[in-house]
mmCIF file of C-alpha atoms in Angstrom:
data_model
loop_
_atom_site.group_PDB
_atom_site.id
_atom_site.type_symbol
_atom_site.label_atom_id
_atom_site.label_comp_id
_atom_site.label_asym_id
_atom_site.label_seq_id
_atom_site.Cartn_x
_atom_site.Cartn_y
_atom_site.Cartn_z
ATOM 1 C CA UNK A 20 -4.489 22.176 -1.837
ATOM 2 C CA UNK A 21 -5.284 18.813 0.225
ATOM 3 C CA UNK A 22 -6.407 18.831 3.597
ATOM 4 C CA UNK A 23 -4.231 18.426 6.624
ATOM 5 C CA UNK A 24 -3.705 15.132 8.196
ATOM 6 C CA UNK A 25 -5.465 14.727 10.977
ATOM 7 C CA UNK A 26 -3.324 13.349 14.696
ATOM 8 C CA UNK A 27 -4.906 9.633 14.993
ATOM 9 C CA UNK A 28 -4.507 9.645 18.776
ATOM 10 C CA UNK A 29 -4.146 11.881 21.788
ATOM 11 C CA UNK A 30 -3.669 10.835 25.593
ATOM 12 C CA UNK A 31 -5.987 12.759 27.862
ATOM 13 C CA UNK A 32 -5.310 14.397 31.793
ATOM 14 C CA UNK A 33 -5.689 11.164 33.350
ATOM 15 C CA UNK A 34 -2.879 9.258 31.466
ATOM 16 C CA UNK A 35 -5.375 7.207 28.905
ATOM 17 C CA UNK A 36 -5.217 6.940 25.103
ATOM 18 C CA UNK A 37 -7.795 7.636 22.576
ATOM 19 C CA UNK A 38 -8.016 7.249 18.985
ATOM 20 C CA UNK A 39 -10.540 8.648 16.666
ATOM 21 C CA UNK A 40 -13.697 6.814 17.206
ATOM 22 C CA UNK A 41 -13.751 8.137 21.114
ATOM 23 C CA UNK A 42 -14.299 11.905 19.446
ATOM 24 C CA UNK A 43 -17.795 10.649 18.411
ATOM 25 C CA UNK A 44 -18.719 9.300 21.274
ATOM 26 C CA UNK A 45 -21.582 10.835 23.940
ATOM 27 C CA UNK A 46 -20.471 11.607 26.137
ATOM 28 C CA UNK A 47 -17.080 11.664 25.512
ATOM 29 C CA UNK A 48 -14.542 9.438 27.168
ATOM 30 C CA UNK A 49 -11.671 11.276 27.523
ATOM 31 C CA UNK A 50 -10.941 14.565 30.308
ATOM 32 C CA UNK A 51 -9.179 17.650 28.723
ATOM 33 C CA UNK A 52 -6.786 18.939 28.228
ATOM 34 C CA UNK A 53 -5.721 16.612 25.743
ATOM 35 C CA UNK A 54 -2.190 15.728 24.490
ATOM 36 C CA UNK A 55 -0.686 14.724 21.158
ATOM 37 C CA UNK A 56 -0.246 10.698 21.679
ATOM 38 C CA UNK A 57 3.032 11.058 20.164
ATOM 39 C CA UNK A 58 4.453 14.110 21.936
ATOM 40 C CA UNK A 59 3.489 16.710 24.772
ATOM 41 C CA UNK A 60 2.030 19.175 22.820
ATOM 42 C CA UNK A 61 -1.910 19.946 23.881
ATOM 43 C CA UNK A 62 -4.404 19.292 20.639
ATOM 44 C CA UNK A 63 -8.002 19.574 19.997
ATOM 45 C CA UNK A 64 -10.833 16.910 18.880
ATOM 46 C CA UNK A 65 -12.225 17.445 16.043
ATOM 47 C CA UNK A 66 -15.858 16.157 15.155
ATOM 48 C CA UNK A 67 -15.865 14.515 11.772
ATOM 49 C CA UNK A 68 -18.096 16.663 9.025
ATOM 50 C CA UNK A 69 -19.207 16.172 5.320
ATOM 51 C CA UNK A 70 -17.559 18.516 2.874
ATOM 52 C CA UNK A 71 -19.055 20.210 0.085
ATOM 53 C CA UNK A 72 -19.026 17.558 -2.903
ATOM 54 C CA UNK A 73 -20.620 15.118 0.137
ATOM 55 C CA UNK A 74 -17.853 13.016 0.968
ATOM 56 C CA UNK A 75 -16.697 12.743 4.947
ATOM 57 C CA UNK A 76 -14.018 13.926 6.935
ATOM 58 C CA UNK A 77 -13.340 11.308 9.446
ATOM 59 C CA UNK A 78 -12.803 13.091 13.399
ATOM 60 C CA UNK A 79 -9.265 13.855 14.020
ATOM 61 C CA UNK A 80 -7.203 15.636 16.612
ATOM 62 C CA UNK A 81 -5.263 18.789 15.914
ATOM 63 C CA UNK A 82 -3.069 21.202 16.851
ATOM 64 C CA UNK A 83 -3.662 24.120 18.824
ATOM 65 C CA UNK A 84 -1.496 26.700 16.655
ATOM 66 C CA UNK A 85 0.631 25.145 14.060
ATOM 67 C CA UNK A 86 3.386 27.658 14.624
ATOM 68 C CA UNK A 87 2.820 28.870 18.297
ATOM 69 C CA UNK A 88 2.266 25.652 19.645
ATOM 70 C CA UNK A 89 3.877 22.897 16.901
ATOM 71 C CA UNK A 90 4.379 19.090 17.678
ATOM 72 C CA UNK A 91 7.752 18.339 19.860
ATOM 73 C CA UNK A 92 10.734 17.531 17.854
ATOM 74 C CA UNK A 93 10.359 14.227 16.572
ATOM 75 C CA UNK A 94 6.952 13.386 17.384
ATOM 76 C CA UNK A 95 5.890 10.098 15.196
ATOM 77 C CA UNK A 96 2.595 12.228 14.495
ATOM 78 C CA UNK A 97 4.108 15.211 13.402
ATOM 79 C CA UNK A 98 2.811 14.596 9.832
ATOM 80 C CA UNK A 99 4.718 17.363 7.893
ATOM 81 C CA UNK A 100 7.939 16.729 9.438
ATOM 82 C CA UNK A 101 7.653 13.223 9.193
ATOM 83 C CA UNK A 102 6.606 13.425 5.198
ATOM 84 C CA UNK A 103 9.951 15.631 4.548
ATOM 85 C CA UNK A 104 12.700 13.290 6.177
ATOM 86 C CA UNK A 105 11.109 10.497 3.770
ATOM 87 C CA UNK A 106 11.098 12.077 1.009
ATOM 88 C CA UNK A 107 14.516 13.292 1.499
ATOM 89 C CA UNK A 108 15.632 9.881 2.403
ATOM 90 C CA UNK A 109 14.230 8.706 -0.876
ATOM 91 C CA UNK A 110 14.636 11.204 -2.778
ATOM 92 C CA UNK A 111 15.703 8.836 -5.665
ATOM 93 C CA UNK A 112 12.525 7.171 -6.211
ATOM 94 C CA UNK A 113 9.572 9.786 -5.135
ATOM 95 C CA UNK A 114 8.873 13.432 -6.501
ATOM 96 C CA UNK A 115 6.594 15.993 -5.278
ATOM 97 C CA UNK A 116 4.317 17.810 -7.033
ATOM 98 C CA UNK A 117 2.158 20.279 -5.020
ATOM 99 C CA UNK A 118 1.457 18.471 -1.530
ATOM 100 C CA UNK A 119 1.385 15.064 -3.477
ATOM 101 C CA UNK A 120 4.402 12.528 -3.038
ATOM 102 C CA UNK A 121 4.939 10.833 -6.266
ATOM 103 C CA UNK A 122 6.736 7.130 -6.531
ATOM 104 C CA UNK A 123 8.286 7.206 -9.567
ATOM 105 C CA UNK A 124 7.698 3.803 -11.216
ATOM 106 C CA UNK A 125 10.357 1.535 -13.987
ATOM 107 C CA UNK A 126 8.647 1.245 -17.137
ATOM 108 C CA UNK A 127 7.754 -2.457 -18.390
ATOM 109 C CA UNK A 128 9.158 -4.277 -21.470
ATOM 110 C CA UNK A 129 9.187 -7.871 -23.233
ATOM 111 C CA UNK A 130 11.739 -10.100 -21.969
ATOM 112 C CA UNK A 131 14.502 -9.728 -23.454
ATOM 113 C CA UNK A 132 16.193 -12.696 -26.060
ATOM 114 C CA UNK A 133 17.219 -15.448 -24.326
ATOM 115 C CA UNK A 134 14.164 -15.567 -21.757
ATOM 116 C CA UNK A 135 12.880 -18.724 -22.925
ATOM 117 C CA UNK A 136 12.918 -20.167 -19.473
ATOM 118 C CA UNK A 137 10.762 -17.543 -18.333
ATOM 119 C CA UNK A 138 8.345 -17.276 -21.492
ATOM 120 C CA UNK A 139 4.910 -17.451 -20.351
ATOM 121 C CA UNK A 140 1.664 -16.433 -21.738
ATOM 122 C CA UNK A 141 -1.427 -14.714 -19.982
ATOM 123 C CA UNK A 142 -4.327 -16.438 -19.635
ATOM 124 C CA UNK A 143 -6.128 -14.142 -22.161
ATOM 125 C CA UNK A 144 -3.427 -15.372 -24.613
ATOM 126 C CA UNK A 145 -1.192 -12.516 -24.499
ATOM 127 C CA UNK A 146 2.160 -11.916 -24.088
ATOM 128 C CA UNK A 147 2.958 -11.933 -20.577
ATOM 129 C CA UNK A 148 5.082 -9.200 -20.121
ATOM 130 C CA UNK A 149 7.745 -8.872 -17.366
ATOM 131 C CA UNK A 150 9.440 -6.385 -15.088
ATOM 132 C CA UNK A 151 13.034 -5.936 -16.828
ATOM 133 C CA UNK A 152 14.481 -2.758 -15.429
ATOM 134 C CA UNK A 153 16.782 -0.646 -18.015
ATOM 135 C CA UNK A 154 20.648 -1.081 -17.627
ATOM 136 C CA UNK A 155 21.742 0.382 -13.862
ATOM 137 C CA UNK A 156 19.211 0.692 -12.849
ATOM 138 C CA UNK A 157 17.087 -1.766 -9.474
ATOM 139 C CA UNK A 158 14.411 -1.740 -8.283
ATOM 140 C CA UNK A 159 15.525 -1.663 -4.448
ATOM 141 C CA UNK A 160 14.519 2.048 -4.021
ATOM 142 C CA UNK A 161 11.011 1.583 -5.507
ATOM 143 C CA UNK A 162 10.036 -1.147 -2.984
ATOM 144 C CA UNK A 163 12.095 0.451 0.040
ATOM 145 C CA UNK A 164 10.230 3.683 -0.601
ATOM 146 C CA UNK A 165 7.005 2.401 -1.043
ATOM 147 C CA UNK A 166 7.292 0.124 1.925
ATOM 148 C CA UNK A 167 8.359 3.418 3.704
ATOM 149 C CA UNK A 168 5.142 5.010 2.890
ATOM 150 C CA UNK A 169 3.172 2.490 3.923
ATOM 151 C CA UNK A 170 4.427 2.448 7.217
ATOM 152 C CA UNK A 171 3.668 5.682 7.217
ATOM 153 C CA UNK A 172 0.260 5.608 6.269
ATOM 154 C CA UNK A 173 -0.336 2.937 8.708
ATOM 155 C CA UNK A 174 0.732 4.683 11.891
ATOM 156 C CA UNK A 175 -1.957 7.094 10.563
ATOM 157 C CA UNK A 176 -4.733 4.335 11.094
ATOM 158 C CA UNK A 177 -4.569 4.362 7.090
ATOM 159 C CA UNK A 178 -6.609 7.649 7.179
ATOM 160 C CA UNK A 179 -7.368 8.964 3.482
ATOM 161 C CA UNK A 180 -5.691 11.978 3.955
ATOM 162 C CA UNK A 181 -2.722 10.079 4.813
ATOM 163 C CA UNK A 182 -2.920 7.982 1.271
ATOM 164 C CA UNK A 183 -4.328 11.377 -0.593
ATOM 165 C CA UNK A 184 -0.665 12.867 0.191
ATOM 166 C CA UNK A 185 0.798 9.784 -1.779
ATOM 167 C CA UNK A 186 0.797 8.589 -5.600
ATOM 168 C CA UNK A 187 2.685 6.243 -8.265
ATOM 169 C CA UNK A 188 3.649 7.523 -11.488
ATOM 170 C CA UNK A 189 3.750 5.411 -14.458
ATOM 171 C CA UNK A 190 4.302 6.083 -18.245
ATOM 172 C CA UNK A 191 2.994 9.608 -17.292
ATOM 173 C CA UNK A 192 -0.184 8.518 -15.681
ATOM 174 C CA UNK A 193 -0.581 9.640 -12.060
ATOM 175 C CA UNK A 194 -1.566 6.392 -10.181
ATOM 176 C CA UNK A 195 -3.861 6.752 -6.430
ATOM 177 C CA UNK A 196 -1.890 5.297 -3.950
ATOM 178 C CA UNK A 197 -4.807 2.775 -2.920
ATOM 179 C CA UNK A 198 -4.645 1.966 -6.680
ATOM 180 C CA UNK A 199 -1.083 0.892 -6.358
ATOM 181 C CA UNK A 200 -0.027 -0.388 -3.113
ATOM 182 C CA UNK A 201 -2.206 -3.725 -1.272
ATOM 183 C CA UNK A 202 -2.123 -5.287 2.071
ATOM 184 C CA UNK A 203 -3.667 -8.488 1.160
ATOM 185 C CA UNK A 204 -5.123 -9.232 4.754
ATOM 186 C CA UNK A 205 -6.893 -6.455 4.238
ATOM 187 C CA UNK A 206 -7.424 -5.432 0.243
ATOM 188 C CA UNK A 207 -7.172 -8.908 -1.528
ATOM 189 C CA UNK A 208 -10.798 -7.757 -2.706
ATOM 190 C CA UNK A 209 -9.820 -4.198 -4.490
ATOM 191 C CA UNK A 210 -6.508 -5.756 -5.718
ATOM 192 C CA UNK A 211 -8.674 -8.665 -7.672
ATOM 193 C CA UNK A 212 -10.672 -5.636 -8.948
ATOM 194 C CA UNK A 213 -8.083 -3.272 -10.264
ATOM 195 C CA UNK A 214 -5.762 -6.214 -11.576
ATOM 196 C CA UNK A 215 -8.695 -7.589 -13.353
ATOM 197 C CA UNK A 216 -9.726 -4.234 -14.700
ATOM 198 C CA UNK A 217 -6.300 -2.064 -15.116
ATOM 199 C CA UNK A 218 -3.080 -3.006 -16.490
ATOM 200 C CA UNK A 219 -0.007 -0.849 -14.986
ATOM 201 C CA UNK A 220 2.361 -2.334 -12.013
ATOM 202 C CA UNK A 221 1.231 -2.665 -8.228
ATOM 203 C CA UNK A 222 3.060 -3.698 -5.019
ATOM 204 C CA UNK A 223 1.603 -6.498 -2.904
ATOM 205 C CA UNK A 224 2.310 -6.692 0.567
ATOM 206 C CA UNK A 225 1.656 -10.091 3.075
ATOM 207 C CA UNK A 226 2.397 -12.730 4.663
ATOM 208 C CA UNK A 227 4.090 -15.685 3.057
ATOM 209 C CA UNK A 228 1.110 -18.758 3.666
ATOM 210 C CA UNK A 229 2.538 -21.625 1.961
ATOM 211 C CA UNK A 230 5.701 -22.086 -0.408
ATOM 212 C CA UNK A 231 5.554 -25.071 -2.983
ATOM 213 C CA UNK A 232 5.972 -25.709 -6.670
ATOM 214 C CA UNK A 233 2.595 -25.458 -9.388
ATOM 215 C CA UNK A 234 0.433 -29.049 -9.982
ATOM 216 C CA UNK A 235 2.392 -29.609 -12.880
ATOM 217 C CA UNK A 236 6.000 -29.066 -11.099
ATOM 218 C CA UNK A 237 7.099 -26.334 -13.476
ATOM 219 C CA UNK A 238 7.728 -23.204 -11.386
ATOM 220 C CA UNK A 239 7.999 -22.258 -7.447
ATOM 221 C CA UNK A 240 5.160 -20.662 -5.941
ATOM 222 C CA UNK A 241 4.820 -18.737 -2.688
ATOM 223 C CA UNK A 242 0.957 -17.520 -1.571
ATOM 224 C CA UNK A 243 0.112 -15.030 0.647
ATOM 225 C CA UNK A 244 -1.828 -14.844 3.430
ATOM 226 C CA UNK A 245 -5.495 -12.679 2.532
ATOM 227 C CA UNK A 246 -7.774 -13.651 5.524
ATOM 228 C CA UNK A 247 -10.140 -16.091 5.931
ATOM 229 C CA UNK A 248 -12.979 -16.819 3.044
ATOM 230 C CA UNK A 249 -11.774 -14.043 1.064
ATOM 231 C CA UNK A 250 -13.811 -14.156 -2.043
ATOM 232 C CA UNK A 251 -14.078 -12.098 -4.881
ATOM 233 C CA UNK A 252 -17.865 -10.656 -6.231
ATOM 234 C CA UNK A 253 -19.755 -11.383 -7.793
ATOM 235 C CA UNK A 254 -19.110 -14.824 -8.984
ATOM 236 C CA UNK A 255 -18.003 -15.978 -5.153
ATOM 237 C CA UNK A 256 -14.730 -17.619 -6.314
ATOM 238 C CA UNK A 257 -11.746 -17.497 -3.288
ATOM 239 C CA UNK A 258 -8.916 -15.566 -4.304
ATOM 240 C CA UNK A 259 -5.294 -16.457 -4.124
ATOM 241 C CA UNK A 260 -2.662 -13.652 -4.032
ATOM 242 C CA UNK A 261 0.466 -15.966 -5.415
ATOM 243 C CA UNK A 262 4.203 -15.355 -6.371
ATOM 244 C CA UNK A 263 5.639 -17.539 -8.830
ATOM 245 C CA UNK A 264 8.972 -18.106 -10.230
ATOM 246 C CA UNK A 265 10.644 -20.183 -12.832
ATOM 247 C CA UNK A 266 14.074 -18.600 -11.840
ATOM 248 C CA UNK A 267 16.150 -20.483 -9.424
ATOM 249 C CA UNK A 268 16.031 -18.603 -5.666
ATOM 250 C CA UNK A 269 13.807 -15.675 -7.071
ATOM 251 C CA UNK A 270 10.888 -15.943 -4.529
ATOM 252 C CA UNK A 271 11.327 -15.990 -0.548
ATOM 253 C CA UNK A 272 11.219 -19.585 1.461
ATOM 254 C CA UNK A 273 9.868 -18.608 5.260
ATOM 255 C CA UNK A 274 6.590 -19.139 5.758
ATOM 256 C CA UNK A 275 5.277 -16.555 7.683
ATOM 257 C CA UNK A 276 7.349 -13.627 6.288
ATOM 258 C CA UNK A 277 6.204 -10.242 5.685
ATOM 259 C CA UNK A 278 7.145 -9.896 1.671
ATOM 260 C CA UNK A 279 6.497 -7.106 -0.800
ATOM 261 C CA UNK A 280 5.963 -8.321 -4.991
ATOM 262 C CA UNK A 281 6.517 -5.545 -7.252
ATOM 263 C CA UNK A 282 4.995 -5.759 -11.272
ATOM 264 C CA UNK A 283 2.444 -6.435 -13.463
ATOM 265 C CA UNK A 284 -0.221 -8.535 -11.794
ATOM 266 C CA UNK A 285 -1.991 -10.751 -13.591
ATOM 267 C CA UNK A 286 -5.796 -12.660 -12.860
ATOM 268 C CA UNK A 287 -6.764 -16.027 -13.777
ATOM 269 C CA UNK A 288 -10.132 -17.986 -13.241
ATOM 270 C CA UNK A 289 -9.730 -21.608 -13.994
ATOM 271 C CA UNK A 290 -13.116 -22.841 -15.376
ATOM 272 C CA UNK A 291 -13.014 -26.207 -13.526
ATOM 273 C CA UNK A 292 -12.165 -24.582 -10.042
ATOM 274 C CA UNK A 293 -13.968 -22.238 -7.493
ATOM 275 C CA UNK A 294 -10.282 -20.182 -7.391
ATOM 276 C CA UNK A 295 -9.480 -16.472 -8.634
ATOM 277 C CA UNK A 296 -5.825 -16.788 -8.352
ATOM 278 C CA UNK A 297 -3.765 -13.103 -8.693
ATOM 279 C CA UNK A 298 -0.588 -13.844 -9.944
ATOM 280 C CA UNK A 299 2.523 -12.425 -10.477
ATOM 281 C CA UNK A 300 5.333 -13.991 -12.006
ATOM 282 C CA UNK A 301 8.751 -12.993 -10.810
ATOM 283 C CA UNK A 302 11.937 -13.430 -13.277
ATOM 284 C CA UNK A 303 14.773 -11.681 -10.930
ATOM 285 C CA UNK A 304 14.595 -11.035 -7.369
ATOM 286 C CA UNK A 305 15.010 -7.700 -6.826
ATOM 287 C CA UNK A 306 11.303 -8.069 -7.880
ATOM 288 C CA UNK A 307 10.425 -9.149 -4.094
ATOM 289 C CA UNK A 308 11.710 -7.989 -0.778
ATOM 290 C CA UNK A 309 10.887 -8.344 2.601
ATOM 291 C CA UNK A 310 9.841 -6.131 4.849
ATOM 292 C CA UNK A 311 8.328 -5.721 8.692
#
């Protein structure tokens, strides 16, 4: 059984809003009674504590009485409801098993004869294998659910027992959700990490930064925004989150779109450069979307 998600924010008697960090605070800010940010219903603060195997539980707010006193309808914090509309909404793509939301992920294969305009080769000198999904079937729901659930996690401050409710599922293997889905303003780091040291899909999520064509003219490449001097340990090099495409229209044009890259990631480390570039190449585009 996982622990409840916490309420990230509650508004107090005078009209002000607090997130979680004010719980900790002493004094504390905030004059009771306090009020679910997202509805009227009155909640508690909650001081954050260590649980038995010595890991933290951040402070939350929470509910009075779950049944006597529940969230209004259609609070935006009203975690339980919230988690049931999307997976019923995409029901196509995610599974649950026990209180974990699973994102049911296309399997990978070679490309397929008559791919010579895509064949590439990893850097390692393998194969570089390519998201082709099986007849019928797209990858739209994949990406619209997982961009979903990050939205969702998000308007939870990204709290870990927000992600802890969500996982991928891949080939049978039961993926954690910050093992599979990357804000590169914010994760460029762990992304260069678990692409460099695991080999099943992920979804990238940024900012389009620049849209050109490789040194050598041979494909399109879009890069995406990670945050300034982003650098991956321990060698210091600066990492490059990067789309690429030898397929005609495949990758998105506008700079400063919010886009989402689906597949099987791939690091390289040029020995003449200071770069760690995290590629991934894209050979359809239902590969990328955008998203807000």
């Amino acid at each position: 059984m996982t622990e409840r998600v916490g309420i990230p924010r509650a508004v107090d008697s005078a009209g002000r809003t607090f997130d979680r960090t004010a719980i900790e605070r002493v004094p504390q800010p905030f004059d009771g009674p306090l009020r679910c940010a997202g509805c009227t219903t009155v909640v508690q603060a909650v001081h954050g504590y260590p649980r038995r195997n010595g890991t933290l539980v951040d402070p939350y707010y929470r509910l009075t009485h779950r049944t006597e006193a529940p969230h209004d309808p259609h609070c935006r914090y009203d975690f339980d409801a919230r988690v049931g509309r999307l997976h019923e909404e995409h029901r196509s793509a995610l599974t649950k098993d026990g209180d974990v939301y699973e994102l049911r992920l296309p399997e990978t294969d070679t490309a397929p004869p008559g791919a010579a305009l895509l064949a590439d080769t990893r850097s390692d000198g393998r194969d570089r294998l390519t998201i082709h999904p099986r007849r019928g079937h797209t990858l739209a729901p994949v990406l619209s659910a997982a961009a979903a659930i990050a939205a969702m996690i998000s308007t939870y401050d990204d709290d870990p027992q927000a992600r802890a409710r969500f996982a991928a599922r891949w080939k049978g293997e039961r993926i954690a959700w910050e093992d599979f889905y990357f804000d590169v303003a914010q994760d460029a780091r762990r992304l260069a990490r678990v692409v460099a040291g695991r080999d099943h899909p992920v979804a990238v999520s940024g900012h389009v930064k620049r849209v050109g064509r490789t040194a050598r003219d041979t494909a399109d490449v879009v890069e995406l925004a990670t945050g300034r001097g982003v650098t991956h340990p321990p060698n210091g090099r600066w990492i490059h989150v990067r789309l690429m495409s030898k397929a005609p229209g495949a990758l998105p044009r506008e700079v400063g779109q919010r886009v989402l890259g689906y597949g099987r990631w791939e690091h390289f480390e040029p020995e003449d450069s200071d770069n760690h570039y995290v590629n991934l190449w894209v050979d359809h585009a239902s590969s990328v979307t955008t998203t807000r």
